[in-house]
Short mmCIF file of C-alpha atoms (C1' of nucleotides) in Angstrom, two decimals:
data_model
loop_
_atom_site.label_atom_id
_atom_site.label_comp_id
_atom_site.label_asym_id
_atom_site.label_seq_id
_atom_site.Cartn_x
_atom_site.Cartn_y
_atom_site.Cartn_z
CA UNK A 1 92.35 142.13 68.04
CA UNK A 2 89.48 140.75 70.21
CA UNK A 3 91.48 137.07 69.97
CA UNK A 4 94.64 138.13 71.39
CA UNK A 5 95.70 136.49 75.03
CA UNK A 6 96.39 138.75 77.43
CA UNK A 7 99.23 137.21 79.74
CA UNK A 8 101.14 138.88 82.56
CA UNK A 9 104.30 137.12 83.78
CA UNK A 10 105.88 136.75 87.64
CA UNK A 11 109.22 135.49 88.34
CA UNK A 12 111.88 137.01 90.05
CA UNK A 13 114.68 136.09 87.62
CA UNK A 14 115.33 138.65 85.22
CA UNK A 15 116.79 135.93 82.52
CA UNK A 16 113.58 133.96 82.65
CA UNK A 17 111.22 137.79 82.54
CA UNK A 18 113.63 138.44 79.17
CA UNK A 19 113.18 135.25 77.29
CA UNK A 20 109.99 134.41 78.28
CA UNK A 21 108.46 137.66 78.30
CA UNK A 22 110.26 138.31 74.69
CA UNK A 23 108.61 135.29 73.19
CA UNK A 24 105.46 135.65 74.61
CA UNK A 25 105.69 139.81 72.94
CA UNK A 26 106.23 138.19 69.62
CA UNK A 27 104.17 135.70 69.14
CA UNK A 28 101.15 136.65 67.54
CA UNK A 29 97.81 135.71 69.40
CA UNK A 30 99.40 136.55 72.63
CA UNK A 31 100.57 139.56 73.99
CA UNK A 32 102.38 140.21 76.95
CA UNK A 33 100.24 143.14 79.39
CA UNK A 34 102.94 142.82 82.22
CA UNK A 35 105.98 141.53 83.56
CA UNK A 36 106.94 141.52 87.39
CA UNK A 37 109.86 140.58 89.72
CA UNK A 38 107.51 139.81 92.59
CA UNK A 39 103.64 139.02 93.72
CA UNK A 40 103.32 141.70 96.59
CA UNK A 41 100.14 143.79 95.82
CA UNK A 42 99.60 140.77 92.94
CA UNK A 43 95.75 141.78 92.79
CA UNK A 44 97.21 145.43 92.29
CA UNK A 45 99.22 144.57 89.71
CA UNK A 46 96.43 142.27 87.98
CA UNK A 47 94.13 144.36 88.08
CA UNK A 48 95.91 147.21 86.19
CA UNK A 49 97.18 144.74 83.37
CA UNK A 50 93.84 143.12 83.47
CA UNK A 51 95.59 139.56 81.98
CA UNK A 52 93.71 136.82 80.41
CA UNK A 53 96.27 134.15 81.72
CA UNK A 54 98.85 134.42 84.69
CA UNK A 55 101.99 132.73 84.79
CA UNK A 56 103.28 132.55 88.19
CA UNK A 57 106.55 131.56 89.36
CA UNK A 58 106.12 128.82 91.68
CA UNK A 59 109.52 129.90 93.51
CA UNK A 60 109.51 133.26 94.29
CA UNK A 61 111.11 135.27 97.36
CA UNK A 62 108.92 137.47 98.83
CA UNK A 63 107.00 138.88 101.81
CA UNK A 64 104.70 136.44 101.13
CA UNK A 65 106.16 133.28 102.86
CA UNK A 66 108.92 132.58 99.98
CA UNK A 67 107.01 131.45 97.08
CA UNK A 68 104.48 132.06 94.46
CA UNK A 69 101.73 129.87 95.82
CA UNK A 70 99.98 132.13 98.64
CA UNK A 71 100.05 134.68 95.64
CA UNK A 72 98.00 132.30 94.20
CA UNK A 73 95.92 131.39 96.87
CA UNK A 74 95.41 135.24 97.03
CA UNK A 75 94.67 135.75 93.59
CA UNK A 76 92.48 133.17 92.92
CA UNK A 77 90.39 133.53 95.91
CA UNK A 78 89.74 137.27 94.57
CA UNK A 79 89.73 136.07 90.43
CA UNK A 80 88.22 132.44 90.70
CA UNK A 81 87.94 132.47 86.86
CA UNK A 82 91.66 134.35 85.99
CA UNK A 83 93.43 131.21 85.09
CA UNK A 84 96.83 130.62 86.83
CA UNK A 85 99.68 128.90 85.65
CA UNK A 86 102.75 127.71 87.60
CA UNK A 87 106.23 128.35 85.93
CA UNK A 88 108.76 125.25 87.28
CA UNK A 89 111.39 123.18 87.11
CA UNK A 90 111.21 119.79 86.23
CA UNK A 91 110.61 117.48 89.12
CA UNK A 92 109.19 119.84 91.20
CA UNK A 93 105.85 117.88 91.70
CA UNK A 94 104.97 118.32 95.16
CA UNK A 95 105.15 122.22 95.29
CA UNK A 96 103.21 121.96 91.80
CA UNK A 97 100.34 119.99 93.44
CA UNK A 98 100.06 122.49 96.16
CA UNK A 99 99.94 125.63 93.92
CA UNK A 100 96.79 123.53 92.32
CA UNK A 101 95.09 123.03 95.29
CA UNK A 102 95.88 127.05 95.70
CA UNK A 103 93.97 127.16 92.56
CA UNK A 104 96.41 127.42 89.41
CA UNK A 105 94.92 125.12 86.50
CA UNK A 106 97.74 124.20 84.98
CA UNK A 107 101.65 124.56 84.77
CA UNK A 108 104.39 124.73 82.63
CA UNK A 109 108.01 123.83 83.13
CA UNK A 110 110.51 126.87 82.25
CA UNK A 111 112.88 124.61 79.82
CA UNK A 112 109.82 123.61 77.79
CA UNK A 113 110.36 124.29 73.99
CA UNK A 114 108.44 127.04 72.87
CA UNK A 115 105.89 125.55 71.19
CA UNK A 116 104.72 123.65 74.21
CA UNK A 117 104.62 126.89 76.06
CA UNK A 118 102.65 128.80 73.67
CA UNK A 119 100.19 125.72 73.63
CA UNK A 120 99.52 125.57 77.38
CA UNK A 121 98.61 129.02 77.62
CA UNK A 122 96.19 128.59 74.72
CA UNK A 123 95.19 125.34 76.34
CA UNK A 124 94.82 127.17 79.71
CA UNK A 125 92.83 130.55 78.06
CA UNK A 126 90.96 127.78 76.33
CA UNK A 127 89.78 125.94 79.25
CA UNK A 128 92.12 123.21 79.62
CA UNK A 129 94.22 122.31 82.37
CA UNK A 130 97.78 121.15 81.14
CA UNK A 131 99.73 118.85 83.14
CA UNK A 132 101.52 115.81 82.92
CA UNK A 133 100.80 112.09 83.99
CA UNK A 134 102.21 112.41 86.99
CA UNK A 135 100.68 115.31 88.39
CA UNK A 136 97.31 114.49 87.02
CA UNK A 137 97.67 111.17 89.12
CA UNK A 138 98.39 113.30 91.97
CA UNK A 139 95.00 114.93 91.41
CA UNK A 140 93.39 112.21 90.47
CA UNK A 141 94.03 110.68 93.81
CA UNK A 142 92.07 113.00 96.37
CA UNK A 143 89.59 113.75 93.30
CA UNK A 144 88.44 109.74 93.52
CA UNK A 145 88.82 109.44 97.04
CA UNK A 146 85.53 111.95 97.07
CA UNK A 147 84.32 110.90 94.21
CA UNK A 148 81.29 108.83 96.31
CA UNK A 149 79.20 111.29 98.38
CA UNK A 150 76.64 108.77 99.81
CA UNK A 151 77.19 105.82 97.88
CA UNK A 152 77.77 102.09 99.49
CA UNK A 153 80.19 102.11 102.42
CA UNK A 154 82.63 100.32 100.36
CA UNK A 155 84.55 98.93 102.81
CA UNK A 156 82.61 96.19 105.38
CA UNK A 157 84.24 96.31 108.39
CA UNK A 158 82.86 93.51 111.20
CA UNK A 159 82.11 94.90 114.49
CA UNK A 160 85.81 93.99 115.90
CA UNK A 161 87.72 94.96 113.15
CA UNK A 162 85.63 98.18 113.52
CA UNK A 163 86.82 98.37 117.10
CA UNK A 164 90.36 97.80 116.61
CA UNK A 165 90.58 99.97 113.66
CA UNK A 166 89.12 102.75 116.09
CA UNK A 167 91.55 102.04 118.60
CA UNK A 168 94.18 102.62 115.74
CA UNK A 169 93.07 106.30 115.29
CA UNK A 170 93.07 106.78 119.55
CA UNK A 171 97.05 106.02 118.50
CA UNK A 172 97.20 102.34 120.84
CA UNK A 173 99.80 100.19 120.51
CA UNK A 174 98.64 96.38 119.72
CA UNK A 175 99.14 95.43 123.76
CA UNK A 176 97.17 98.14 124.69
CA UNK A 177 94.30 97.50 121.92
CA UNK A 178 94.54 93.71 123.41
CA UNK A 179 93.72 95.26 126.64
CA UNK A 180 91.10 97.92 126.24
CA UNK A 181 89.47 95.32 124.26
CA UNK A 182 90.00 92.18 126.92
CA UNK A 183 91.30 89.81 124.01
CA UNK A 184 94.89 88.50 123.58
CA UNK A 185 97.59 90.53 121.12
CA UNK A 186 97.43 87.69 118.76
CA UNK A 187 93.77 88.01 117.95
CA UNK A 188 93.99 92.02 118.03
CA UNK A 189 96.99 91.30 115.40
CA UNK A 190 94.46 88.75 113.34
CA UNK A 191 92.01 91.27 113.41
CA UNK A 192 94.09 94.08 112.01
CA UNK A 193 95.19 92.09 109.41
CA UNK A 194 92.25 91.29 108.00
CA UNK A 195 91.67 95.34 108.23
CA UNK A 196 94.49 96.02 106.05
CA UNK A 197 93.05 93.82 103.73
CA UNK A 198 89.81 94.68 103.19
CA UNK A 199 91.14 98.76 103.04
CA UNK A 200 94.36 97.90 100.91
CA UNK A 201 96.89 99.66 102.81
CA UNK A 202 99.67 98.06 104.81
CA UNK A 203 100.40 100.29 107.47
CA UNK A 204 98.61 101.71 110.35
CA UNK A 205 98.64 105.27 109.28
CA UNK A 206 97.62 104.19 106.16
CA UNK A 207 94.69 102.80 107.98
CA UNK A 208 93.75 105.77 109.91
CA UNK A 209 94.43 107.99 106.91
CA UNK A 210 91.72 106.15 105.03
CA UNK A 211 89.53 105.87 107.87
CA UNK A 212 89.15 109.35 109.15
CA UNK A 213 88.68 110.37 105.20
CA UNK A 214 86.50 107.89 104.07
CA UNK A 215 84.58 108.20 107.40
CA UNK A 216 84.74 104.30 107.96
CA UNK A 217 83.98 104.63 111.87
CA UNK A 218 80.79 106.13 113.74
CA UNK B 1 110.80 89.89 81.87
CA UNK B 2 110.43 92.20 85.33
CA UNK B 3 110.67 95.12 82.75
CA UNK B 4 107.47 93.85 80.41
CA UNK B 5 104.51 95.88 80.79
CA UNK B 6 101.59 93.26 80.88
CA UNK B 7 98.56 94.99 79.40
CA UNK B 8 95.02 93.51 79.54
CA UNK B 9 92.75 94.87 76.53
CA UNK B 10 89.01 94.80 76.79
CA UNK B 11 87.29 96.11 73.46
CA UNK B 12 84.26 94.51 71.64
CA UNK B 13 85.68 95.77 68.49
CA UNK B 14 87.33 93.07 66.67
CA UNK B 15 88.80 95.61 64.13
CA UNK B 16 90.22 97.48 67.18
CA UNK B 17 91.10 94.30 69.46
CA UNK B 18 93.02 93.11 66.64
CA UNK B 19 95.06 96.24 65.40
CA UNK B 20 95.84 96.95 69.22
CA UNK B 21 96.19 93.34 70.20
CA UNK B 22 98.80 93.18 67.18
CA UNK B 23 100.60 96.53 68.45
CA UNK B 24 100.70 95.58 71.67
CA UNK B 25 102.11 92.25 71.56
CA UNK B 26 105.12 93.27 68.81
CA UNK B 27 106.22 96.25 70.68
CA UNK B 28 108.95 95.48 72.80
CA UNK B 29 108.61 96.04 76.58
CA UNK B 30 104.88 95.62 76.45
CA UNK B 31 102.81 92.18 76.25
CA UNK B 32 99.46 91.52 75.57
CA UNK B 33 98.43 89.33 78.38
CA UNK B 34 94.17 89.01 77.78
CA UNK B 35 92.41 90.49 74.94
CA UNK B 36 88.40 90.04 75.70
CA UNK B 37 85.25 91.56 73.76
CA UNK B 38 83.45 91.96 77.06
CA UNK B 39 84.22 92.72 80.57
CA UNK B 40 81.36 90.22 82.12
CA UNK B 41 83.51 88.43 85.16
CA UNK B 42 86.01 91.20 84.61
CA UNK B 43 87.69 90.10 88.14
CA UNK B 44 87.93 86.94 87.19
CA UNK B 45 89.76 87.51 83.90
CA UNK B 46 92.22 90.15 85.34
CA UNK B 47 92.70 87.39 87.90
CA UNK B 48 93.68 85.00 85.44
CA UNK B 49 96.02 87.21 83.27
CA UNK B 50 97.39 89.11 85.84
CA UNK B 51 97.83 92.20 84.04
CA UNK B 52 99.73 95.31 84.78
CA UNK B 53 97.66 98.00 83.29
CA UNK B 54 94.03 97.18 82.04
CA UNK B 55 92.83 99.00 78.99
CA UNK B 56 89.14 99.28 78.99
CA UNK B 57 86.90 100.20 76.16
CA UNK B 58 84.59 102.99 77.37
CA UNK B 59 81.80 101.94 75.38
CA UNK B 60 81.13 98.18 75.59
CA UNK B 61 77.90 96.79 75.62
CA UNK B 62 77.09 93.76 77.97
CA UNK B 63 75.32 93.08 81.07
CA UNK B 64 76.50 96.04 83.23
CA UNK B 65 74.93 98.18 81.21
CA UNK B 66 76.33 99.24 78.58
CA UNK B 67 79.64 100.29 79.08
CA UNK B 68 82.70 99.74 80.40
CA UNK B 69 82.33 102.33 83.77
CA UNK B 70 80.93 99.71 85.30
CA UNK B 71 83.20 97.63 84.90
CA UNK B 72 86.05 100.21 85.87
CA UNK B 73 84.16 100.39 89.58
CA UNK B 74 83.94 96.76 89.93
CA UNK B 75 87.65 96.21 89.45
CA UNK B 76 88.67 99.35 90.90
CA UNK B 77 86.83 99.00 94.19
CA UNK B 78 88.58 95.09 94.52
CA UNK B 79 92.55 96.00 93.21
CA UNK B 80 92.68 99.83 93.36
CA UNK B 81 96.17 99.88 93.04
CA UNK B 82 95.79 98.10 89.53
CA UNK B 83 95.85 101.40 86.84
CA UNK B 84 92.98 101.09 84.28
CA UNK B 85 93.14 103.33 80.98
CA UNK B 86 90.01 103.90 79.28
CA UNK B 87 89.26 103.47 75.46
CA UNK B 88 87.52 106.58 73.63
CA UNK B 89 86.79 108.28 71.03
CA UNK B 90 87.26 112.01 70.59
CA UNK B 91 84.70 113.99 72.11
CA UNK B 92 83.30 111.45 74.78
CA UNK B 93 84.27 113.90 77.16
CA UNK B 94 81.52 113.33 80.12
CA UNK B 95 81.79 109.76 79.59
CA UNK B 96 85.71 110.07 80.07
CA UNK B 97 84.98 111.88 83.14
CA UNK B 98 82.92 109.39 84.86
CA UNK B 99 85.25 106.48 84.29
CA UNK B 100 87.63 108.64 86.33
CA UNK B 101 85.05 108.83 88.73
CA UNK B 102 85.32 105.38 88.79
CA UNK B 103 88.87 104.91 89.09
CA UNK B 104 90.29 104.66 85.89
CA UNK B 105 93.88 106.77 86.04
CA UNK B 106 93.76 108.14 82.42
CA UNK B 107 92.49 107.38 78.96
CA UNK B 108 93.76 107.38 75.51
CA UNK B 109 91.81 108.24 72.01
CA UNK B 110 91.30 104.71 69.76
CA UNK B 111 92.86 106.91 66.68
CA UNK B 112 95.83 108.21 68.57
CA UNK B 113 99.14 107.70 67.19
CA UNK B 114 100.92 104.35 67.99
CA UNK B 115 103.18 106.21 69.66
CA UNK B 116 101.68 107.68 71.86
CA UNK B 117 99.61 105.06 73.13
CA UNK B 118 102.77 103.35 73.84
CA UNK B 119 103.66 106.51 75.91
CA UNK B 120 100.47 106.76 77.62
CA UNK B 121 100.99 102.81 78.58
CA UNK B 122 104.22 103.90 80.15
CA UNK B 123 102.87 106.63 81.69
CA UNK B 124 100.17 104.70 83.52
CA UNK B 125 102.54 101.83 85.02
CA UNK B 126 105.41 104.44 86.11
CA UNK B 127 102.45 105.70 88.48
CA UNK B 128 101.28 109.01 85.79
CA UNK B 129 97.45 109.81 84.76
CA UNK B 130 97.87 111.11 81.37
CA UNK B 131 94.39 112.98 79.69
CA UNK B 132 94.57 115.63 78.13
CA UNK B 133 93.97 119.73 79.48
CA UNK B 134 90.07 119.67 79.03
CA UNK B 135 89.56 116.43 80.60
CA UNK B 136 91.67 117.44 83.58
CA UNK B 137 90.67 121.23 83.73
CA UNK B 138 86.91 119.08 84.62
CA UNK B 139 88.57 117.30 87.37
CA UNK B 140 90.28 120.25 88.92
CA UNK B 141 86.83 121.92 89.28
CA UNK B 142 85.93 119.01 91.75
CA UNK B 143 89.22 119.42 93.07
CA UNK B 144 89.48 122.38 93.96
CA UNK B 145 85.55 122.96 95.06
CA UNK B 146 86.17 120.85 98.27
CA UNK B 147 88.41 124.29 99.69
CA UNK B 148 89.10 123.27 103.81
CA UNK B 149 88.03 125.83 106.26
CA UNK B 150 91.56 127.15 107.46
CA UNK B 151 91.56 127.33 111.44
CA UNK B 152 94.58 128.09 113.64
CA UNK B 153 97.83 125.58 113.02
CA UNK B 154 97.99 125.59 117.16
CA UNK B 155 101.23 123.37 116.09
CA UNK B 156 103.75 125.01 114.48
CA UNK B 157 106.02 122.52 112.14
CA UNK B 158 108.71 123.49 109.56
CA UNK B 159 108.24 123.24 106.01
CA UNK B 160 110.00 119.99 106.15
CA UNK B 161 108.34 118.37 108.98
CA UNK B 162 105.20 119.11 107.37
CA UNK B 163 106.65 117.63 104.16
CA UNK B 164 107.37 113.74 106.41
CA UNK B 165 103.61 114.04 108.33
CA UNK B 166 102.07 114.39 104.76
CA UNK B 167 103.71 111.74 103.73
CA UNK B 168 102.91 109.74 106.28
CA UNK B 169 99.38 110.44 105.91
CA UNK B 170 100.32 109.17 102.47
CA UNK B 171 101.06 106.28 103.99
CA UNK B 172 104.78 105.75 102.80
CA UNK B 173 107.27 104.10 104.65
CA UNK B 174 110.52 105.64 106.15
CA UNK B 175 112.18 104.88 103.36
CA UNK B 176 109.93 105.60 100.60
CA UNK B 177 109.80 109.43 102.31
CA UNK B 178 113.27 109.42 101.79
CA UNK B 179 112.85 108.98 98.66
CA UNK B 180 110.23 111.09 97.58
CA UNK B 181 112.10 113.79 99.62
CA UNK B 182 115.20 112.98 98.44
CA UNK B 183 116.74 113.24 102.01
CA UNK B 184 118.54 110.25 103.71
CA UNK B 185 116.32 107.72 105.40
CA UNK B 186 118.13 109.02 108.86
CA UNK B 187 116.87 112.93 108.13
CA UNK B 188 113.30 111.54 107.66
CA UNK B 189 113.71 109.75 111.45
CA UNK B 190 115.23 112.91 112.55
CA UNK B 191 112.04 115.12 111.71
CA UNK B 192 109.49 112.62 112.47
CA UNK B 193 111.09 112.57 116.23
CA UNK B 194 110.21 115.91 116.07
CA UNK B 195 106.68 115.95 114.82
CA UNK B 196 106.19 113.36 117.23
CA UNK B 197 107.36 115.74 120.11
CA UNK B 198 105.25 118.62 118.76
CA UNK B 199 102.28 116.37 118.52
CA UNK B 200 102.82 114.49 121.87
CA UNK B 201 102.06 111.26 119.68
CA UNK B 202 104.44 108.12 119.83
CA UNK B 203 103.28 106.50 116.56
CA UNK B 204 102.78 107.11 113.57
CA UNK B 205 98.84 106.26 113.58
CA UNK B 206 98.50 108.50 115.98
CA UNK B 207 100.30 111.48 114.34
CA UNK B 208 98.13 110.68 111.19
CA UNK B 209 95.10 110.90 113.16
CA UNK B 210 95.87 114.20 115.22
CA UNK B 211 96.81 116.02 111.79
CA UNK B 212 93.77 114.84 110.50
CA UNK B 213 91.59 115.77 113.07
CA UNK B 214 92.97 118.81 113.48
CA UNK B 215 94.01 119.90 110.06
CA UNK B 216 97.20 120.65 111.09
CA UNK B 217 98.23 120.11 107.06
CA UNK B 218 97.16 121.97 104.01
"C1'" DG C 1 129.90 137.72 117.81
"C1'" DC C 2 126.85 134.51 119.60
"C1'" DA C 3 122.62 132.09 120.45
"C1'" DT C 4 119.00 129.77 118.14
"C1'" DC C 5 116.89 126.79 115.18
"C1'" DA C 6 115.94 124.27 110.90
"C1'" DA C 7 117.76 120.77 108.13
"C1'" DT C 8 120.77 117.32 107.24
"C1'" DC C 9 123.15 113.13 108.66
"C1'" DC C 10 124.91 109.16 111.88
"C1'" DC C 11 124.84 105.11 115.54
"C1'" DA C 12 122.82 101.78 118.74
"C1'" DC C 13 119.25 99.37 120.94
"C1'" DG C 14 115.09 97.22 121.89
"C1'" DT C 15 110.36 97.15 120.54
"C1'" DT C 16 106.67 96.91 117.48
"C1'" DC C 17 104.67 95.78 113.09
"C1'" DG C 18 103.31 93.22 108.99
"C1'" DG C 19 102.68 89.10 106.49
"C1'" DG C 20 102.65 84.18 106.11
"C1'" DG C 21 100.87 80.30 107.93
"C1'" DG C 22 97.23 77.44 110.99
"C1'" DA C 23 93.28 76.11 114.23
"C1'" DG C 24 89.00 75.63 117.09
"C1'" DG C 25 84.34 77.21 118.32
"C1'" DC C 26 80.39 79.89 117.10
"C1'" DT C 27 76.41 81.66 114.54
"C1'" DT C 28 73.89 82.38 110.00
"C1'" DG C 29 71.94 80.97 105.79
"C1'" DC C 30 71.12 77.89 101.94
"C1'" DG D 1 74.52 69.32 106.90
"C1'" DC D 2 77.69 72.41 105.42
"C1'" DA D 3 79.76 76.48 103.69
"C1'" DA D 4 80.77 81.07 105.08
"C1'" DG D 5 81.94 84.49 108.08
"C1'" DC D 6 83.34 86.09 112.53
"C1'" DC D 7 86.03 85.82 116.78
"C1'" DT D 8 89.45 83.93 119.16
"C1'" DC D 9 94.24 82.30 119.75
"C1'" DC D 10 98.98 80.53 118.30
"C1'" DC D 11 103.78 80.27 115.71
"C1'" DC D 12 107.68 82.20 112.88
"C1'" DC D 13 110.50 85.77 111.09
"C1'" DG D 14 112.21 89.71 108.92
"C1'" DA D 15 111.35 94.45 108.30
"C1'" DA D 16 110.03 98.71 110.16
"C1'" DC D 17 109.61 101.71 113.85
"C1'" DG D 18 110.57 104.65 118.30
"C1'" DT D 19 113.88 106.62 121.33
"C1'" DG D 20 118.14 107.75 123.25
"C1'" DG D 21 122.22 109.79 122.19
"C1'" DG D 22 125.10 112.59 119.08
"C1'" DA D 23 127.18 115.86 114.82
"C1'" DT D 24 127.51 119.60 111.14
"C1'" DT D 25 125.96 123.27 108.21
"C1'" DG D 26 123.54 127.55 107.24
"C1'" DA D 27 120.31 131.15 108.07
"C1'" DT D 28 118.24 134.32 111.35
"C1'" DG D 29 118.11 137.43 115.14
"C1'" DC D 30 119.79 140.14 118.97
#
DNA sequence: GCATCAATCCCACGTTCGGGGGAGGCTTGC
DNA sequence: GCAAGCCTCCCCCGAACGTGGGATTGATGC
């Protein structure tokens, strides 16, 4: 059955390894190569089950810093192309963004209904990357905010508001920008405000945070 | 209404302006606030309706030739925090793709369910990016490509200090970090006191700047 | 058992920011 | 000439921040 999907399972609780891993054994098109408690030795273990899809707990105790992401960092520095896909509980988004900047495609949350489940891991052997809104937003994000290698500057900053906004990243307050720069606070003030503006952000680190990524400054 | 949804539609179908137009403006929750067949002055006309979400046909013809991409950069680059869904059909894949280049959160199909455009609609205003897994499998490529060069921390921070100086980064407030963390806003004052000793910074600008710099984050 | 530290929370106090105005002088370009 | 943009300075005012003290819980280590 050259069209069966391969998928080994890791999560350290036994009552998720028995439903899960009792589905996936029954459902035809996929069959389950191996079940673990644990990632150590994960590129051991995958390569002996040889898996077309990984599902990965994304919480998982272990030698390896308490969860499943450095197993995937691991893994998919070693298997670039093995898809990975993070097992989690709803409203877990933050540790889900990290496992995909690990390098898992795609996860799916442990109460899903089956059918959803089954899906995403055809999605996932397919190609796809299944997540929802939010977390694609999350991506979406840093995937924009290099989205122009060399294109226009974007931002026009005028030779003050360049020097302010510089002084903002050296971490000076707005008395001590007045200073370096010999001008009073009120205009250093003026200035940053029209800096916020043309960047859209509304706080200082907001300001540096685009600057020093978008590489506004000389 | 602080609850409606105002939804801007640009389409140069008339067949498709008026069946969405007519969806849009009967469904409860959502209003129809500008319905155009091109998106020539597109600033202008957002200006004027003041929309909430902007749905943009991905294949308009017009001066900025010949589709609606341009248009998504225009209005992107001058109200980024405004979420624009693109208009396709099934299979425009690359052309999806490059809208979200251009900063355009999500997209929906034309011949999608009313349903779950309505859904998507939500999605996009609650802050989500909904496409679907082959669409965002493409943009986790780019993600992930950009891999940072991992030198020594030289600072070591808990998990949860880490947590506040990304969010800072972020640029969220005290109290936003609180609530993303779901922490009280006097824990998130209580760890950033202590990134700010690590770091010897004082501000927050500052902090942003040295974790930048010195990739102190993942 | 005890020390240590991370993580959570609290209070008080003064300082700094951020956003909203406005205004005058100056150069640049149409 | 006049609009537009930049640089400079000023006011008000509320919100946010930075720093100084605490406290408690739980896990970890010796």
């Amino acid at each position: 059955m050259p069209d069966t999907i391969h998928v080994a399972l890791f999560d350290d609780s036994k009552a998720i390894r028995d439903s899960l891993g009792t589905l996936l054994g029954t459902t035809s098109g996929i069959g389950l190569c191996g079940c673990f408690p644990d990632a150590v030795q994960v590129l051991e273990k995958v390569a002996a089950c040889k898996p077309d899809v990984v599902l990965m707990d994304i919480d998982m105790p272990g030698p390896l810093n308490g969860n499943g992401i450095d197993a995937v960092r691991v893994l998919h520095a070693e298997r670039p192309d093995l898809p990975i896909m993070m097992l989690t509980v709803f409203g877990d988004e933050d540790r889900v963004y990290d496992s995909l900047r690990a390098g898992a495609v795609g996860y799916l949350l442990k109460n899903d209904d089956p059918s959803s489940l089954l899906e995403a891991i055809q999605d996932v052997h397919g190609g796809g990357a299944p997540m929802t809104p939010s977390i694609a937003r999350k991506v979406m994000l840093h995937f924009q905010r290099q989205g122009m290698p060399k294109d226009a500057p974007a931002v026009i900053l005028s030779t003050r508001e360049k020097d302010v906004l510089q002084a903002l990243v050296d971490g000076l307050s707005y008395k001590m920008i007045a200073d370096r720069l010999d001008i009073s606070f009120e205009t250093v003030r003026s200035h940053i405000k029209h800096v916020y503006e043309k960047l859209h952000v509304h706080n200082s680190a907001e300001a540096v945070a685009k600057t020093l990524k978008g590489r506004l400054l000389g």
